CSV table of C-alpha atoms in Angstrom, one decimal:
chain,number,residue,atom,x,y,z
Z,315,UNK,CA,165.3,15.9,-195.9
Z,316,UNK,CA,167.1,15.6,-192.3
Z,317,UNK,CA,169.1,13.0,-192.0
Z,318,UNK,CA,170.7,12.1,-188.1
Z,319,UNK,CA,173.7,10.0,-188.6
Z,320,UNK,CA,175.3,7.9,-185.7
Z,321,UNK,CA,179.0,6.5,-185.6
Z,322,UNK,CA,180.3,4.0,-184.8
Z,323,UNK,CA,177.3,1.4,-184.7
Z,324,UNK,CA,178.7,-0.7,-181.5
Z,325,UNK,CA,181.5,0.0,-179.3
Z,326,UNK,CA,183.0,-1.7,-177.0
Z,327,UNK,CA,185.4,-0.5,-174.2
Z,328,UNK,CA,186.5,-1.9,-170.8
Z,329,UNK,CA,185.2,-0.2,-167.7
Z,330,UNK,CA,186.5,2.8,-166.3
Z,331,UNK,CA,187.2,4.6,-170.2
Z,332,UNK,CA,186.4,7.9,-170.9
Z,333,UNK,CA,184.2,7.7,-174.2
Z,334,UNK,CA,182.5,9.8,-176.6
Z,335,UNK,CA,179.6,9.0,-178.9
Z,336,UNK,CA,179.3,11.1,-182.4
Z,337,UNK,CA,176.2,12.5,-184.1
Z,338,UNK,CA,175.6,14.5,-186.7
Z,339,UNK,CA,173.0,16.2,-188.4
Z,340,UNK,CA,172.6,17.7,-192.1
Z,341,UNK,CA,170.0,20.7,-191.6
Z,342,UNK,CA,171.6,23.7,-189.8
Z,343,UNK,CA,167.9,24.3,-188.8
Z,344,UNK,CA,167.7,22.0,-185.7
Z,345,UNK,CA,166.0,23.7,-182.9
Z,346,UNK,CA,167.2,21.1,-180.4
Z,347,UNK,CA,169.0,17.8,-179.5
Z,348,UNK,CA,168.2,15.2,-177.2
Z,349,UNK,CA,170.2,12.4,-176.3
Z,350,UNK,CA,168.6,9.0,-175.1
Z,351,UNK,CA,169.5,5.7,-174.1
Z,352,UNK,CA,167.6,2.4,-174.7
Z,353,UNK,CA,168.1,-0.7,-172.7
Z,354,UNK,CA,167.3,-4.1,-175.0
Z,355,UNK,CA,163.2,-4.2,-175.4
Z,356,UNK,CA,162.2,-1.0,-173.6
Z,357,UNK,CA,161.5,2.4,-174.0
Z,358,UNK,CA,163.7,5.5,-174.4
Z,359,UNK,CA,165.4,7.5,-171.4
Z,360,UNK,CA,166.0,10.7,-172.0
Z,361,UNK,CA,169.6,11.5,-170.9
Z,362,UNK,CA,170.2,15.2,-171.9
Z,363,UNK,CA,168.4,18.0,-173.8
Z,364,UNK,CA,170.5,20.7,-175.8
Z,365,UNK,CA,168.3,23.6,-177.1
Z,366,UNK,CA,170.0,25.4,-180.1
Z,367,UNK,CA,171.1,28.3,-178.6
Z,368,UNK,CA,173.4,26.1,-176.0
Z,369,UNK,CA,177.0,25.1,-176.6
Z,370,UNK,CA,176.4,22.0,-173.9
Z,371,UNK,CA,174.5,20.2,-171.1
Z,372,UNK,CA,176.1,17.7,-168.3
Z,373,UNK,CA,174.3,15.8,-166.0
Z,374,UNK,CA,176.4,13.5,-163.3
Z,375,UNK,CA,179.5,11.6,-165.9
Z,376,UNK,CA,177.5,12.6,-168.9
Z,377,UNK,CA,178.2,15.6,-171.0
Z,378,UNK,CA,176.5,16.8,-174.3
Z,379,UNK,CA,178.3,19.2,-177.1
Z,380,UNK,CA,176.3,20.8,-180.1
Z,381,UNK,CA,177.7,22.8,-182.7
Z,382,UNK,CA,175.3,23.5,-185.3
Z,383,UNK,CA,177.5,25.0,-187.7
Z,384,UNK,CA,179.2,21.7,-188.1
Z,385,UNK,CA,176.1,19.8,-187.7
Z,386,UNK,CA,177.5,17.4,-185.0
Z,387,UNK,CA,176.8,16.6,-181.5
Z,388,UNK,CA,178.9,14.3,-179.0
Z,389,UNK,CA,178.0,12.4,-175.8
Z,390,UNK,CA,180.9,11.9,-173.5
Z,391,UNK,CA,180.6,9.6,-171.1
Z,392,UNK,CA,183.3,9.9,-168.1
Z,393,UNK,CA,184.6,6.6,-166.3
Z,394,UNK,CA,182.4,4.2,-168.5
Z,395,UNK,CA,180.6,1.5,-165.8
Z,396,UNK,CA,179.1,-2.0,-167.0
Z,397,UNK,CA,175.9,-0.5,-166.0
Z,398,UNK,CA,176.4,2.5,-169.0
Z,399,UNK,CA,175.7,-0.8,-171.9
Z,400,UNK,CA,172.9,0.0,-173.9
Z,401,UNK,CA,172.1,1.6,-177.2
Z,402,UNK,CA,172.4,5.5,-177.3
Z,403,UNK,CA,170.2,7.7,-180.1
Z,404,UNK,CA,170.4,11.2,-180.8
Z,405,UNK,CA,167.3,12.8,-181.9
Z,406,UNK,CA,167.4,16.7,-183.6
Z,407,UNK,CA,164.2,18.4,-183.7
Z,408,UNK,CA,163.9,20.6,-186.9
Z,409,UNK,CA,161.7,23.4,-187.4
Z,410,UNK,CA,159.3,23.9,-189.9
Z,411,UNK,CA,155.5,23.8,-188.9
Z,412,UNK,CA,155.6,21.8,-186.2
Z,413,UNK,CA,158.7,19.8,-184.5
Z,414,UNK,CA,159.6,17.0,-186.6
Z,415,UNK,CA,162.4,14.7,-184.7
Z,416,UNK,CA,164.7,12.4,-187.0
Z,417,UNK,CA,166.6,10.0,-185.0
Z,418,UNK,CA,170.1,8.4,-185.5
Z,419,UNK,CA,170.3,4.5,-186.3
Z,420,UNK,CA,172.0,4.6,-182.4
Z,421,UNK,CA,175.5,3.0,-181.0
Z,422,UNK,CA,175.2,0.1,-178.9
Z,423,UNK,CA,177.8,0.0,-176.5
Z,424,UNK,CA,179.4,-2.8,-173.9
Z,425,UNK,CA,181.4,-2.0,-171.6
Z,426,UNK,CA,183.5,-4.4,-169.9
Z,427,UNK,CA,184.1,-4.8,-166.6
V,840,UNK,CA,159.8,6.7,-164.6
V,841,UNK,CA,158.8,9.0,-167.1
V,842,UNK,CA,155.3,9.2,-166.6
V,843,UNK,CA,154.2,8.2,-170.0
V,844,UNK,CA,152.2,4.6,-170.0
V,845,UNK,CA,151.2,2.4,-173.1
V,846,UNK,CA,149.4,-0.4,-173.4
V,847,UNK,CA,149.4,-3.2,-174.1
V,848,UNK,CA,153.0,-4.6,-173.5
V,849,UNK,CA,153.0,-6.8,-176.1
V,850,UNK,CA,150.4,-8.1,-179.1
V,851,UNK,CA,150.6,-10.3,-181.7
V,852,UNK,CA,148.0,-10.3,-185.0
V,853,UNK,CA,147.7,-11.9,-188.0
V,854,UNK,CA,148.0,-10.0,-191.5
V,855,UNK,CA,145.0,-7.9,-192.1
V,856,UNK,CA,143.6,-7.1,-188.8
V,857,UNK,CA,143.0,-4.0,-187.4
V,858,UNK,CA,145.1,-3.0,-184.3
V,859,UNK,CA,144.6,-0.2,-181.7
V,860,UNK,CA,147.3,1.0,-179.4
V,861,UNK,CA,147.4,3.3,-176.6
V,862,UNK,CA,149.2,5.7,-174.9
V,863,UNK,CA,148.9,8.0,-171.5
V,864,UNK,CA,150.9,11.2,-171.6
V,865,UNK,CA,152.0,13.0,-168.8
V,866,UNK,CA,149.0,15.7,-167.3
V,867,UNK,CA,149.8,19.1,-168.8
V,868,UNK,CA,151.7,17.6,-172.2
V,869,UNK,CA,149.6,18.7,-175.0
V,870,UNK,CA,151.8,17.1,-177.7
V,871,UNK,CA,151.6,13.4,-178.1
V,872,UNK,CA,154.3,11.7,-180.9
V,873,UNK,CA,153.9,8.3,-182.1
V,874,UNK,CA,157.3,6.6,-183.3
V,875,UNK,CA,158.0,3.0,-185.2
V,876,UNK,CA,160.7,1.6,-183.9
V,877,UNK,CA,162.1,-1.4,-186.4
V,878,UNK,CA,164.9,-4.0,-184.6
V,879,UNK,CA,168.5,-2.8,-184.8
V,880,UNK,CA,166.8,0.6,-186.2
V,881,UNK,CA,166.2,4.1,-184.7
V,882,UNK,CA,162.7,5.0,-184.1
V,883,UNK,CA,160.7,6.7,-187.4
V,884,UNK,CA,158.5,9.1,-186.4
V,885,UNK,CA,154.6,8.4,-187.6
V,886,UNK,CA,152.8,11.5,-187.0
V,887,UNK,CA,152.3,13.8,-184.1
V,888,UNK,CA,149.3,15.7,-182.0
V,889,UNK,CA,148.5,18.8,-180.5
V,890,UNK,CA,145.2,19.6,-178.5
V,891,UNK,CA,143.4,16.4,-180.2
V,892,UNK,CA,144.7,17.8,-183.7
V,893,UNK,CA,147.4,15.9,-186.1
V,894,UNK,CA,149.7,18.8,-186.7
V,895,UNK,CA,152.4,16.8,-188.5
V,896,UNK,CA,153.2,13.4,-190.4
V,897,UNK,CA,155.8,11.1,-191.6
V,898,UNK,CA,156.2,8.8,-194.3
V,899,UNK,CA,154.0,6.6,-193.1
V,900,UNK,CA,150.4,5.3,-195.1
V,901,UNK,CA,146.8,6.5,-194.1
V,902,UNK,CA,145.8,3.5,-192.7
V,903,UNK,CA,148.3,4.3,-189.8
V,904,UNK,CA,146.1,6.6,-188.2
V,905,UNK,CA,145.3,8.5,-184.7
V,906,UNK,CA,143.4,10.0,-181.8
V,907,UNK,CA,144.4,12.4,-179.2
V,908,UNK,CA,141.9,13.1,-176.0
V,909,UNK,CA,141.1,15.9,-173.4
V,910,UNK,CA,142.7,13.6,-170.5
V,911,UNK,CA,146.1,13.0,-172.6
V,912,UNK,CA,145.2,10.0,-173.4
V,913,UNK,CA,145.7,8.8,-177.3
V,914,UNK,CA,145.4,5.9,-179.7
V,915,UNK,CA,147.5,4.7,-182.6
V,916,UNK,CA,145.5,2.3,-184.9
V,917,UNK,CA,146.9,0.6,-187.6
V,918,UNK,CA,144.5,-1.1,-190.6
V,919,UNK,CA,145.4,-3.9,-192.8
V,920,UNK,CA,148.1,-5.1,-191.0
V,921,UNK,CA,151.1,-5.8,-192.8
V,922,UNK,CA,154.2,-8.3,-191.6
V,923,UNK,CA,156.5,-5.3,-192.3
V,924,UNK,CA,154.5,-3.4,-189.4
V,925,UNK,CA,156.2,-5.9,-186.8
V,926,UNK,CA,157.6,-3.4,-184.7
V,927,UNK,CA,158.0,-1.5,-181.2
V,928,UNK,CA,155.3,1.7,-180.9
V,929,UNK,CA,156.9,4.5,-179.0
V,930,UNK,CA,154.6,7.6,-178.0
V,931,UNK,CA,156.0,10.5,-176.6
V,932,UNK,CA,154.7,13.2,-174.9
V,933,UNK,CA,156.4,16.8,-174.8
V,934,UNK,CA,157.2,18.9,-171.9
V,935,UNK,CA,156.1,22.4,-173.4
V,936,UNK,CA,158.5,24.7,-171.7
V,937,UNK,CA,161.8,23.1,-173.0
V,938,UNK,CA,160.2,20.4,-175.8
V,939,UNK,CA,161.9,17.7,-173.8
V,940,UNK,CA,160.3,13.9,-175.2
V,941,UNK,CA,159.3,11.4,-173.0
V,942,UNK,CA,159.0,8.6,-173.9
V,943,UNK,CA,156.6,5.2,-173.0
V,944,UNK,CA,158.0,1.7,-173.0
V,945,UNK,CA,156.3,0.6,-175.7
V,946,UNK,CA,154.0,-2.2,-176.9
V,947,UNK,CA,155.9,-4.9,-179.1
V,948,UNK,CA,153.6,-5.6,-181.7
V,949,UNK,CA,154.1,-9.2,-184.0
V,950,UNK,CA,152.4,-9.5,-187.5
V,951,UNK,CA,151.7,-12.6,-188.4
């Protein structure tokens, strides 16, 4: 069974910070990761994609890590804006059939300004 | 905007009605997942379609059940409604090239 793991469950840092959110994953067998934020109520946003074969993906002050052989993935987050509070999930997608995607419990984080 | 539309926004039933929910994936996106999505919890994936086909299933009873059509459209229709399936409904649809999710807002639904 997959299990997606996120930590720490809330966070709170004052504006400007560098931060970085942890995830990790128990099956080696993950054929991507996607990283997504969540604002209170709505839908997902898919921030960045890593496919398996990547290291890492950055878009604008976000940057993604996987390493598969220790099953984690980070999101940092460079000079951390009141507008960056939400809850961010990590989602692998693990082979076998079709694309099953277990998703991580999430960190909601505050930043303060 | 991700493209991806569900309606309605919100819907509240009593326990033992029947519910349908729908979603619009983006043209070209033949794979359509449906998620529950508990408070304070990460979404659970329900089960997930391909071409109008289920291709795949989480723990989830059979009277969660679904419907994929030709013009990306899909339904998610839950019988015998339960208080535990108080919940957001998250569909997905899957860019095939890179299996990037998108995903819809949602539709809160309230059991009671």
């Amino acid at each position: 069974k997959q299990e997606v793991t996120q930590i720490p469950a809330a966070l709170s840092v004052p504006e400007g910070e560098n931060l970085v959110l942890n995830c990790s994953f128990t099956d080696s067998a993950i054929y991507n990761l996607q990283w997504f934020r969540q604002d209170p109520g709505k839908g997902l946003t898919s921030l960045l994609l890593i496919q398996s074969s990547q290291r890492e993906q950055t878009s604008g002050r976000l940057n993604a890590s996987l390493d598969k052989s220790s099953g984690r993935s980070t999101l940092y987050i460079a000079a951390s804006q009141p507008g960056d509070s939400a809850t961010y999930l990590c989602a692998g997608a693990f082979s076998g059939g079709y694309q099953k995607v277990t998703f991580g419990t999430g960190t909601k984080l505050q930043v303060i300004p | 905007e991700t493209g991806v539309t569900q309606s309605p926004t919100h819907l509240i039933k009593t326990r033992g009605q029947q519910v349908t929910l729908r979603c619009s994936s983006q043209s070209g996106h033949n794979t359509v997942s449906w998620y529950q999505q508990a408070l304070g919890q990460g979404p659970q994936f329900i089960f997930q379609y391909y071409r109008e086909e289920e291709n795949g299933r989480g723990n989830f009873p059979p009277r969660f059940s679904g419907l994929q059509f030709p013009n990306y459209s899909s339904e998610l229709n839950v019988n015998a409604l339960e208080l535990d399936d108080s919940a957001l409904y998250l569909c997905a649809s899957t860019q095939e090239f890179n299996n990037e999710q998108f995903f819809g807002p949602g539709t809160r639904l309230t059991v009671l």
